[in-house]
Amino acid sequence: MSTPYPFTAIVGQDDLRLGLLLNAVSPAVGGVLVRGEKGTAKSTAVRALAALMPEVAVVPGCRFSCDPASPDPACPDGPHADAAGVSRPARTVELPVGASEDRLVGALDIERALSEGVKAFEPGLLADAHRGILYVDEVNLLHDHLVDLLLDAAAMGASYVEREGVSVRHAARFLLVGTMNPEEGELRPQLLDRFGLTVEVSASRDTDERVEVVRRRLAYDDDPGGFAARWAEEEGALRERIAAARALLPRVVLGDGVLRQIAATCAAFEVDGMRADIVMARTATALAAWAGREEVTADDVRQAALLALPHRRRRNPFDAPGLDEDKLDQALDEAGGDRGQDDEDPDPGPDGGGDGGGGGGVPPQADGEDGTPPRADGGADDTPSQAPEGAPDAPGRSAGGEQRPVASAEPFRTKMLSVPGLGEGAAGRRSRARTEHGRTTGARRPEGALTKLHLAATVQAAAPHQRARGRSGRGLVVRRDDLRQATREGREGNLVLFVVDASGSMAARQRMSAVKGAVLSLLLDAYQRRDKVGLVTFRGREAEVALPPTSSVDAAAARLESLPTGGRTPLAAGLLKAHDVLRVERLRDPSRRPLLVVVTDGRATGGPEPVALAGRAGRLHRSEGTASVVVDCETGYVRLGLAGELARELGGAAVTLDELRADAIAGLVKDVTAAGRAA
């Protein structure tokens, strides 16, 4: 077994270490979600925490880690009356993002069922993680079916397995720790809320600190055992401090005044539900115990808010995490909390380095400091954007006819667009597909390795041959040819590629604002349906890939907000650029089916025969079977119907902005017309 990196040897990352240590002191806090860029010691810190956790007493031989002091009366390995306990280290169980449902919750022991004729349950990772840590690296990439199971277990503190003739319930209380890189996509709101705390991590910009990180890592890689031995004393001291804080925790007093501050803070930030209040109370209590105090102070409440609220105040995936600290201070003061700004800081942090500048809060950032352009104020410039090409510069317009980005309109709920037919792509929520998880629709002979056994079909295939095979006893004689693979149907995620017209014909402020609002709405829909998204824009003389296909829809939203407009309308160039993107993606991920969404008024200018060129580009997509939809942005009493013509060339459907709304009276077919189908 490899030697883990010592927790106390981690340089900086005060918020990360504090969040993990508070959960070690009080597992009731509910776990921690660690968000940050790659290479910031997220996984290293989580794995190092296991060595600091106190040992747990378990019933010997119990696969479900029952506590001998209060064994689970419904334990499948029970009863455990008067069982003597043994101590073992707390487990850290890692859940791979590609794990199967059976691996997570457990399943029927097929081998014993077929060979011995008995129903035997084989526990999964939830059983292994009971009274320990369940760690999910890249938790934002976890498949929806696993997320659903995690939500159930986290809510009830137990895992219920009802499948393949097995009915089992066992305790599953664990410390949920997840790490993620936000660039790869966000978490579902339900799972996000299940994490008690969240911390943001980033690489230090201090040269000396970065040098020390590299020095320690190289020393660890050269001699893990020797490096760990040099930090053994610090590790022992931290382990003792955790034990002391755990012992003190039941005596910590949470006064009514502090409770009012917690409630007032949660109300001020309009967080949903009451879980935030409960988590803040538990976190503030753990902070007091960690500092060696028996009474919670207003400073504990403030620190708890910075750890427990940032991820709960988000209303959609495009909201930036973090809290307005001025608003937080105002809420605390209005609730009667003089936080004692002149008092000495009660806790210098786990390594004496302070609380890391807010313990999970995100400091205010200047425009563009986080890598995304500032959101343009659509109302700051009232000058119309209707000047013809080549006109002198005007307010809101730069040289060359380019106009400054405008803010998008409010997003709305859209009708669902889906790809026709039955796919086999990654699990998601958009188009019908054959999946490993979903409703069982039949059985077939396995092609290659058997992954999902259809038990009834297997028994049915083997039953007629039992006498000829000389069966005796309870077991069923099963051969390879009898095995049947379950076929299941669910939903897949698609690649939704947006091709957005940013030319002068789309540049009227109100019109472009509405267009951006529509695309933003479709991006929100793509987020909820677990799609990959890409963004191609065209204007002037060329088209460009504003965002290569990615799972991060908030990155697409940021590119959309900063999109300038103006110039000619090279529609054919936009469609051809989209064709290039899809060609590459088919090689990278051939099972993920694309959906092309062209947002335009259908006009084409620039070069010889621009409309004919656009038509030929559309037919190219149609010939390759690309499902498509054209969002018609043409407005006014006189309409040319060019977007409809483009849709016919693509072999897809054309919808107006109004028809795109889920509550619109006009109906929108759910399945985009397949390429090659009669227009």
XYZ file of C-alpha atoms in Angstrom:
679
model
C 0.000 0.000 0.000
C 1.436 3.377 -0.992
C 2.261 5.977 1.649
C -0.160 8.936 1.449
C 1.143 12.471 1.304
C 1.045 13.985 4.827
C -1.841 16.386 5.409
C 0.338 18.790 7.382
C 2.866 18.983 4.529
C 0.367 20.636 2.189
C 1.464 24.199 1.497
C -1.182 26.924 1.735
C -4.772 25.996 0.740
C -6.042 27.084 4.160
C -9.702 27.001 3.143
C -9.379 23.468 1.768
C -7.658 22.146 4.874
C -10.068 23.892 7.236
C -13.138 22.543 5.427
C -11.817 18.990 5.609
C -10.767 19.299 9.248
C -14.170 20.632 10.317
C -15.762 17.539 8.797
C -13.270 15.360 10.650
C -14.314 17.081 13.891
C -18.051 16.863 13.123
C -19.083 14.482 10.307
C -22.624 15.812 10.759
C -21.513 18.935 8.883
C -22.227 16.932 5.750
C -19.032 16.734 3.727
C -17.242 19.184 1.505
C -17.095 19.991 -2.190
C -13.707 21.187 -3.401
C -13.857 23.297 -6.559
C -10.775 24.487 -8.357
C -8.388 24.330 -11.244
C -6.340 21.241 -11.944
C -3.101 20.679 -10.043
C -4.133 22.364 -6.772
C -3.746 19.411 -4.352
C -7.493 18.688 -4.170
C -7.178 14.910 -4.363
C -3.966 14.892 -2.349
C -5.614 16.666 0.586
C -8.673 14.410 0.591
C -6.623 11.215 0.547
C -4.367 12.587 3.282
C -7.364 13.255 5.542
C -8.006 9.520 6.018
C -4.840 9.123 8.089
C -6.130 11.752 10.547
C -9.582 10.274 11.105
C -10.096 8.498 14.455
C -10.399 4.730 14.353
C -13.874 3.186 14.392
C -15.122 0.224 16.394
C -16.843 -2.415 14.256
C -18.425 -5.815 14.718
C -15.912 -8.453 13.562
C -16.890 -10.037 10.271
C -19.695 -7.568 9.552
C -19.457 -6.418 5.945
C -21.500 -3.314 6.787
C -19.258 -1.891 9.570
C -21.881 -2.042 12.321
C -21.053 -0.244 15.576
C -20.911 -2.846 18.382
C -22.320 -0.253 20.818
C -25.468 0.216 18.691
C -25.599 -2.342 15.888
C -28.069 -1.897 13.057
C -31.026 -4.174 13.860
C -31.730 -4.554 10.118
C -28.117 -5.368 9.150
C -28.055 -8.132 6.508
C -25.173 -9.773 8.397
C -26.991 -9.475 11.755
C -28.198 -9.825 14.365
C -25.179 -8.624 16.363
C -26.456 -8.911 19.929
C -23.678 -8.475 22.507
C -20.997 -8.597 19.821
C -17.471 -7.666 20.905
C -15.972 -4.850 18.839
C -12.618 -4.398 17.212
C -11.051 -1.135 16.076
C -9.856 -0.381 12.579
C -8.897 2.786 10.686
C -11.704 4.754 9.078
C -11.988 3.899 5.398
C -11.730 6.208 2.443
C -13.701 4.642 -0.388
C -13.270 6.107 -3.860
C -16.198 6.080 -6.255
C -14.970 6.107 -9.873
C -17.090 8.251 -12.196
C -17.472 5.261 -14.520
C -18.656 2.833 -11.820
C -21.698 0.695 -12.445
C -24.886 0.850 -10.407
C -24.210 -2.646 -9.070
C -20.762 -1.606 -7.879
C -22.198 1.334 -5.943
C -25.191 -0.208 -4.157
C -24.443 -3.922 -4.465
C -26.407 -6.639 -6.196
C -27.366 -10.274 -6.221
C -24.361 -12.595 -6.045
C -24.951 -14.186 -9.439
C -22.351 -16.911 -8.960
C -23.936 -18.233 -5.767
C -27.448 -17.797 -7.132
C -26.736 -19.970 -10.152
C -24.386 -22.498 -8.561
C -26.021 -22.909 -5.123
C -29.562 -21.750 -5.829
C -29.558 -19.209 -2.958
C -30.178 -15.482 -2.828
C -27.000 -13.841 -1.573
C -26.294 -10.111 -1.504
C -22.910 -8.769 -2.536
C -22.361 -5.332 -0.884
C -21.252 -2.307 -2.890
C -19.230 0.812 -2.239
C -21.949 2.432 -0.101
C -21.599 -0.421 2.388
C -17.805 -0.087 2.369
C -18.046 3.668 3.014
C -20.408 3.405 6.017
C -18.880 5.346 8.954
C -16.026 6.465 6.710
C -15.337 8.767 3.772
C -16.876 8.397 0.316
C -14.643 10.291 -2.091
C -15.680 11.154 -5.640
C -12.979 12.691 -7.802
C -14.400 14.718 -10.715
C -17.808 14.461 -9.085
C -19.321 16.755 -11.721
C -18.726 14.024 -14.313
C -20.651 11.401 -12.341
C -23.474 9.801 -14.329
C -27.016 10.751 -13.384
C -28.050 7.255 -12.322
C -25.234 7.210 -9.741
C -26.106 10.719 -8.588
C -29.686 9.596 -7.933
C -28.477 6.713 -5.783
C -26.099 8.948 -3.851
C -28.896 11.432 -3.185
C -31.126 8.695 -1.800
C -28.421 7.316 0.483
C -27.329 10.758 1.696
C -30.930 11.767 2.459
C -31.931 8.599 4.330
C -28.625 7.433 5.792
C -29.345 4.025 4.332
C -29.165 2.162 1.049
C -32.180 0.264 -0.235
C -31.581 -2.388 -2.885
C -34.630 -3.785 -4.674
C -33.521 -5.675 -7.741
C -33.220 -9.133 -9.301
C -35.271 -10.714 -6.511
C -33.085 -9.173 -3.780
C -34.553 -6.855 -1.132
C -31.866 -5.463 1.184
C -31.585 -2.415 3.391
C -28.381 -1.431 5.192
C -27.031 1.670 6.913
C -24.974 4.013 4.735
C -23.860 7.090 6.637
C -20.662 8.532 5.236
C -18.697 11.723 4.871
C -19.218 12.786 1.256
C -16.199 14.537 -0.250
C -16.072 15.568 -3.888
C -13.532 17.380 -6.016
C -14.174 18.997 -9.367
C -12.814 21.355 -11.982
C -15.645 23.809 -12.877
C -14.303 24.115 -16.427
C -15.595 20.593 -17.078
C -19.185 21.348 -16.106
C -21.283 21.964 -13.022
C -23.099 19.721 -10.578
C -26.813 19.065 -10.465
C -28.399 21.409 -7.887
C -29.766 18.527 -5.796
C -26.336 16.955 -5.327
C -24.702 20.353 -4.842
C -26.997 21.020 -1.897
C -26.038 17.710 -0.280
C -22.479 18.908 0.302
C -22.337 20.669 3.636
C -19.465 22.983 2.738
C -17.738 24.180 -0.396
C -14.285 25.645 -0.866
C -12.631 27.251 -3.857
C -8.959 26.476 -4.452
C -6.437 27.930 -6.845
C -2.696 27.818 -7.303
C -0.718 30.346 -5.311
C 0.792 33.288 -7.164
C 3.471 33.730 -4.502
C 6.867 32.625 -5.854
C 8.251 31.400 -2.523
C 5.133 29.341 -1.822
C 5.228 27.732 -5.261
C 8.899 26.867 -4.787
C 8.086 25.183 -1.474
C 5.261 23.171 -3.072
C 7.632 21.822 -5.726
C 10.399 21.132 -3.195
C 8.129 19.082 -0.938
C 6.525 17.182 -3.793
C 9.886 16.173 -5.256
C 11.065 15.052 -1.828
C 7.931 12.951 -1.385
C 8.236 11.345 -4.823
C 11.884 10.430 -4.156
C 11.178 8.797 -0.769
C 7.511 8.647 0.320
C 8.239 6.765 3.534
C 11.074 9.017 4.631
C 9.116 12.156 3.772
C 6.111 10.947 5.784
C 8.371 10.132 8.732
C 9.647 13.718 8.810
C 6.076 14.945 9.216
C 4.974 12.256 11.673
C 5.164 14.553 14.708
C 2.998 17.244 13.082
C 0.544 14.590 11.901
C 0.284 13.197 15.410
C -0.321 16.631 16.918
C -3.068 17.362 14.399
C -4.652 13.974 15.035
C -4.722 14.721 18.777
C -6.267 18.136 18.150
C -9.052 16.536 16.091
C -9.720 14.034 18.885
C -9.800 16.820 21.478
C -12.202 18.884 19.353
C -14.475 15.853 18.931
C -14.536 15.344 22.689
C -15.334 19.026 23.273
C -18.031 19.223 20.590
C -20.998 17.989 22.739
C -20.306 20.737 25.302
C -20.296 23.627 22.824
C -23.216 26.010 23.434
C -25.133 27.454 20.485
C -26.980 30.451 21.945
C -30.272 31.921 20.751
C -28.524 35.093 19.614
C -26.203 33.100 17.394
C -29.105 31.093 16.000
C -30.850 34.361 15.071
C -27.713 35.463 13.232
C -27.650 32.185 11.304
C -31.310 32.449 10.356
C -31.003 36.131 9.398
C -27.973 35.410 7.205
C -29.684 32.565 5.342
C -32.782 34.709 4.849
C -30.729 37.654 3.585
C -29.111 35.503 0.902
C -32.455 33.867 -0.009
C -31.132 30.321 0.099
C -33.630 27.549 -0.597
C -34.925 25.356 2.206
C -33.604 24.983 5.745
C -30.565 22.796 5.144
C -28.303 25.851 4.970
C -29.367 26.963 8.473
C -28.691 23.512 9.909
C -25.322 23.169 8.185
C -24.273 26.645 9.321
C -25.196 25.800 12.912
C -23.191 22.574 12.838
C -20.240 24.254 11.139
C -20.165 27.129 13.640
C -20.247 24.603 16.486
C -17.369 22.654 14.922
C -15.391 25.878 14.493
C -15.781 26.669 18.186
C -14.696 23.151 19.176
C -11.738 23.355 16.791
C -10.661 26.586 18.503
C -11.067 24.988 21.950
C -14.067 27.101 22.995
C -17.370 26.019 24.530
C -19.416 28.870 23.069
C -20.110 29.833 19.460
C -19.285 33.433 18.542
C -20.381 35.726 15.731
C -17.001 35.196 14.076
C -17.761 31.474 13.929
C -21.074 32.274 12.252
C -19.371 34.476 9.666
C -16.788 31.812 8.879
C -19.512 29.165 8.675
C -21.470 31.315 6.209
C -18.447 31.668 3.940
C -18.103 27.886 3.867
C -21.744 26.797 3.763
C -23.560 29.359 1.616
C -21.631 30.095 -1.626
C -22.899 27.015 -3.469
C -26.441 27.389 -2.113
C -27.108 30.884 -3.403
C -26.645 29.923 -7.059
C -29.865 30.052 -9.037
C -28.450 28.657 -12.277
C -25.101 27.225 -13.449
C -24.020 30.594 -14.849
C -24.076 32.361 -11.471
C -20.600 32.862 -10.042
C -20.062 31.187 -6.664
C -19.089 33.215 -3.634
C -20.692 35.669 -1.227
C -20.896 39.424 -1.006
C -18.993 39.879 2.253
C -20.337 43.393 2.816
C -23.870 42.023 2.615
C -22.869 39.217 4.983
C -21.521 41.676 7.556
C -24.663 43.792 7.241
C -26.902 40.769 7.845
C -24.895 39.769 10.910
C -24.955 43.290 12.330
C -28.697 43.684 11.757
C -29.269 40.436 13.642
C -27.548 41.960 16.668
C -24.110 40.562 16.044
C -21.318 42.930 16.995
C -18.603 40.660 15.755
C -15.903 42.346 17.770
C -13.656 43.515 14.948
C -10.981 44.564 17.428
C -10.919 41.197 19.154
C -8.075 38.802 18.576
C -8.778 36.130 15.990
C -9.866 33.110 18.046
C -8.374 30.569 15.663
C -5.263 31.069 13.535
C -6.220 28.187 11.244
C -5.057 24.591 11.052
C -1.417 25.481 10.419
C -1.317 28.877 12.077
C -1.856 30.585 8.726
C -5.203 32.234 9.387
C -8.483 31.320 7.831
C -7.217 31.730 4.314
C -8.977 34.995 3.614
C -12.555 34.004 4.173
C -12.771 30.242 4.398
C -14.558 29.482 1.181
C -15.563 32.964 0.133
C -14.480 34.324 -3.214
C -12.769 37.721 -3.060
C -14.177 40.512 -5.201
C -12.748 40.399 -8.707
C -12.165 43.116 -11.212
C -13.606 42.803 -14.682
C -11.909 40.018 -16.550
C -9.835 38.911 -13.580
C -11.344 35.446 -13.555
C -10.754 34.902 -17.235
C -14.272 35.818 -18.374
C -15.120 39.163 -19.920
C -17.226 41.637 -17.946
C -20.959 41.454 -18.526
C -21.958 44.297 -20.790
C -24.660 46.691 -19.607
C -27.258 46.654 -22.317
C -28.805 49.879 -20.993
C -25.668 51.954 -20.769
C -25.720 52.982 -24.395
C -29.020 54.141 -25.831
C -27.620 54.916 -29.251
C -29.353 52.786 -31.918
C -27.196 50.207 -33.648
C -28.615 50.582 -37.112
C -25.784 52.389 -38.902
C -24.933 50.865 -42.310
C -21.667 49.146 -43.024
C -18.836 51.578 -43.506
C -20.507 54.366 -41.494
C -18.285 56.495 -39.227
C -17.761 55.292 -35.697
C -20.694 55.945 -33.425
C -21.356 55.322 -29.744
C -21.571 51.569 -29.232
C -19.680 50.941 -32.484
C -15.938 50.456 -32.963
C -13.876 50.933 -36.085
C -14.801 48.560 -38.901
C -18.491 48.457 -37.998
C -18.063 46.148 -34.985
C -20.460 46.853 -32.139
C -19.868 46.340 -28.466
C -21.440 43.237 -26.900
C -24.933 43.649 -25.499
C -26.409 41.885 -22.500
C -28.703 38.940 -23.075
C -32.385 38.949 -22.282
C -33.694 36.840 -19.419
C -33.509 33.103 -20.180
C -36.690 31.034 -20.380
C -37.678 27.378 -20.353
C -37.406 25.948 -23.850
C -39.156 23.133 -25.611
C -37.051 20.014 -25.863
C -35.165 19.374 -29.071
C -33.967 15.816 -29.604
C -32.194 13.748 -32.199
C -34.430 11.135 -33.890
C -33.768 7.425 -33.790
C -32.072 5.349 -31.106
C -28.501 6.242 -30.170
C -25.798 4.649 -28.049
C -24.067 7.700 -26.622
C -23.152 8.803 -23.106
C -25.933 8.776 -20.534
C -27.914 12.004 -20.440
C -31.431 13.372 -20.680
C -32.070 14.369 -24.268
C -32.497 11.702 -26.966
C -33.604 8.065 -26.828
C -30.701 5.636 -26.635
C -29.601 2.148 -25.744
C -27.901 2.557 -22.394
C -26.472 0.487 -19.564
C -29.013 2.086 -17.243
C -32.687 2.587 -17.904
C -35.804 0.500 -18.371
C -35.244 -3.072 -19.527
C -36.767 -3.619 -22.951
C -35.626 -7.154 -23.715
C -32.739 -9.568 -23.828
C -30.176 -10.709 -26.366
C -27.123 -12.909 -26.610
C -24.081 -10.994 -25.346
C -21.568 -9.672 -27.836
C -18.257 -9.833 -26.043
C -18.186 -9.536 -22.244
C -21.473 -9.826 -20.358
C -22.191 -6.539 -18.556
C -25.888 -6.679 -17.568
C -27.341 -10.127 -16.975
C -31.020 -10.633 -17.774
C -31.652 -13.230 -15.090
C -35.117 -14.348 -16.159
C -34.070 -14.795 -19.785
C -30.941 -16.695 -18.736
C -32.910 -19.098 -16.546
C -35.480 -19.533 -19.306
C -32.730 -20.424 -21.792
C -31.082 -22.906 -19.417
C -34.206 -24.562 -17.982
C -35.047 -26.933 -20.889
C -31.589 -28.518 -20.774
C -31.311 -29.413 -17.065
C -32.172 -33.129 -17.451
C -29.809 -33.546 -20.400
C -27.048 -31.871 -18.403
C -27.521 -34.258 -15.499
C -28.621 -31.690 -12.951
C -28.780 -32.845 -9.332
C -29.294 -30.716 -6.265
C -30.502 -27.132 -5.968
C -28.110 -25.403 -8.346
C -28.954 -24.615 -11.944
C -26.576 -25.939 -14.604
C -25.816 -22.905 -16.771
C -23.522 -22.742 -19.765
C -22.085 -19.825 -21.636
C -24.655 -20.101 -24.405
C -27.475 -19.665 -21.886
C -26.372 -16.211 -20.736
C -28.510 -13.310 -21.901
C -27.596 -9.640 -21.925
C -30.320 -7.228 -20.801
C -31.123 -4.546 -23.354
C -32.113 -1.246 -21.802
C -33.413 2.019 -23.125
C -32.827 5.402 -21.532
C -31.692 8.843 -22.596
C -28.368 10.043 -23.932
C -26.581 13.365 -23.915
C -25.804 14.876 -27.296
C -23.330 17.326 -28.741
C -25.322 20.517 -29.244
C -23.370 22.761 -31.620
C -24.631 26.330 -31.826
C -23.952 28.297 -35.002
C -24.797 31.921 -34.186
C -25.169 34.738 -36.707
C -23.346 37.784 -35.287
C -23.492 39.903 -38.439
C -24.831 43.396 -38.932
C -28.282 42.122 -39.908
C -28.627 40.741 -36.362
C -27.074 43.725 -34.649
C -30.066 45.753 -33.478
C -29.669 45.938 -29.715
C -33.057 44.606 -28.709
C -32.905 41.911 -31.340
C -29.432 40.666 -30.418
C -30.371 40.750 -26.752
C -33.348 38.488 -27.509
C -31.155 36.170 -29.592
C -28.606 35.862 -26.794
C -31.426 35.188 -24.349
C -32.680 32.358 -26.563
C -29.212 30.785 -26.898
C -28.656 31.165 -23.150
C -31.967 29.378 -22.580
C -30.857 26.535 -24.846
C -27.559 26.373 -22.970
C -29.427 26.015 -19.684
C -31.441 23.228 -21.259
C -28.218 21.565 -22.441
C -26.818 21.795 -18.897
C -29.883 20.092 -17.458
C -29.778 17.367 -20.112
C -26.027 16.697 -19.623
C -24.988 17.615 -23.160
C -21.688 18.744 -24.542
C -21.920 22.135 -26.201
C -19.907 24.083 -28.764
C -20.221 27.556 -30.236
C -19.442 28.728 -33.780
C -20.040 32.365 -34.727
C -19.895 34.075 -38.101
C -19.735 37.728 -39.155
C -17.658 39.973 -41.392
C -15.605 37.789 -43.718
C -15.257 34.554 -41.752
C -16.506 32.175 -39.113
C -14.701 31.141 -35.958
C -14.991 28.491 -33.275
C -15.762 30.632 -30.249
C -15.810 27.562 -28.009
C -14.717 24.022 -28.940
C -17.105 21.278 -27.740
C -17.012 21.069 -23.955
C -19.099 19.954 -21.004
C -18.811 23.410 -19.425
C -21.928 25.294 -20.474
C -20.974 28.254 -18.296
C -17.896 28.712 -20.490
C -20.218 28.860 -23.498
C -22.380 31.425 -21.710
C -19.322 33.576 -21.012
C -18.317 33.504 -24.696
C -21.872 34.376 -25.673
C -22.008 37.421 -23.408
C -18.784 38.801 -24.888
C -19.865 38.216 -28.493
C -19.453 41.368 -30.657
C -21.636 41.931 -33.701
C -21.474 43.727 -37.044
C -20.324 43.313 -40.624
C -21.428 41.024 -43.429
C -23.207 37.652 -43.108
C -20.951 34.765 -44.235
C -23.604 32.110 -43.547
C -21.894 29.463 -45.704
C -18.627 29.966 -43.799
C -20.449 29.386 -40.496
C -22.019 26.152 -41.723
C -18.737 24.880 -43.156
C -16.898 25.687 -39.939
C -19.568 23.726 -38.058
C -19.035 20.830 -40.461
C -15.313 20.821 -39.636
C -16.042 20.807 -35.887
C -18.484 17.908 -36.190
C -16.089 15.926 -38.380
C -13.388 16.112 -35.718
C -15.833 15.298 -32.927
C -17.091 12.214 -34.763
C -13.539 10.887 -34.675
C -13.069 11.746 -30.999
C -16.431 10.518 -29.741
C -18.242 8.558 -32.465
C -21.074 7.406 -30.187
C -22.221 10.934 -29.264
C -24.754 12.134 -31.820
C -24.752 15.818 -32.787
C -27.594 18.319 -32.891
C -26.883 21.405 -34.997
C -28.695 24.571 -33.835
C -28.348 27.452 -36.317
C -29.439 30.831 -34.933
C -29.937 33.269 -37.820
C -32.431 35.273 -39.867
C -31.317 33.288 -42.934
C -29.731 36.184 -44.793
C -26.387 35.642 -46.517
C -24.114 38.356 -47.927
C -20.551 38.679 -49.120
C -18.874 36.964 -52.062
C -20.493 35.557 -55.207
C -23.856 33.817 -54.811
C -23.836 33.751 -50.977
C -27.336 32.243 -50.711
C -26.499 29.378 -53.083
C -23.266 28.697 -51.188
C -25.180 28.546 -47.907
C -27.632 26.096 -49.483
C -24.824 23.799 -50.608
C -23.272 23.920 -47.131
C -26.645 23.000 -45.656
C -27.012 20.027 -47.971
C -23.555 18.837 -46.894
C -24.798 18.517 -43.311
C -27.962 16.814 -44.563
C -26.006 14.247 -46.549
C -24.093 13.201 -43.412
C -27.241 12.661 -41.355
C -26.802 15.589 -38.963
C -30.013 16.437 -37.135
C -30.566 20.191 -37.192
C -32.914 22.992 -36.239
C -32.881 26.608 -37.400
C -33.963 29.259 -34.897
C -35.510 31.936 -37.111
C -34.599 35.373 -35.763
C -36.306 37.386 -38.517
C -38.618 40.088 -37.176
C -40.941 42.698 -38.619
C -44.085 42.666 -40.727
C -42.290 41.806 -43.956
C -40.466 38.487 -43.728
C -38.404 36.861 -46.448
C -38.604 33.328 -45.035
C -34.921 32.669 -45.670
C -34.462 30.766 -42.401
C -37.158 28.312 -43.476
C -35.375 27.799 -46.802
C -32.149 27.086 -44.917
C -33.929 24.566 -42.696
C -35.165 22.716 -45.772
C -31.638 22.585 -47.179
C -30.423 21.179 -43.847
C -33.281 18.691 -43.722
C -34.313 20.016 -40.317
C -36.991 22.148 -38.686
C -37.332 25.928 -38.449
C -38.750 27.544 -35.304
C -39.198 31.171 -34.334
C -37.987 32.631 -31.072
C -41.566 32.608 -29.771
C -42.074 28.965 -30.722
C -38.922 28.035 -28.838
C -40.586 28.798 -25.503
C -41.971 25.809 -23.653
C -45.163 27.715 -22.825
C -45.749 28.921 -26.387
C -49.121 28.158 -27.983
C -47.494 27.148 -31.244
C -46.331 23.544 -31.063
C -42.779 22.421 -31.763
C -42.054 18.859 -32.800
C -39.873 17.190 -30.220
C -37.851 15.216 -32.691
C -35.903 17.297 -35.158
C -36.591 16.027 -38.657
C -33.900 13.584 -39.626
C -31.520 14.357 -42.408
C -32.584 12.754 -45.644
C -36.255 12.890 -44.697
C -38.553 14.642 -47.130
C -38.689 18.345 -46.311
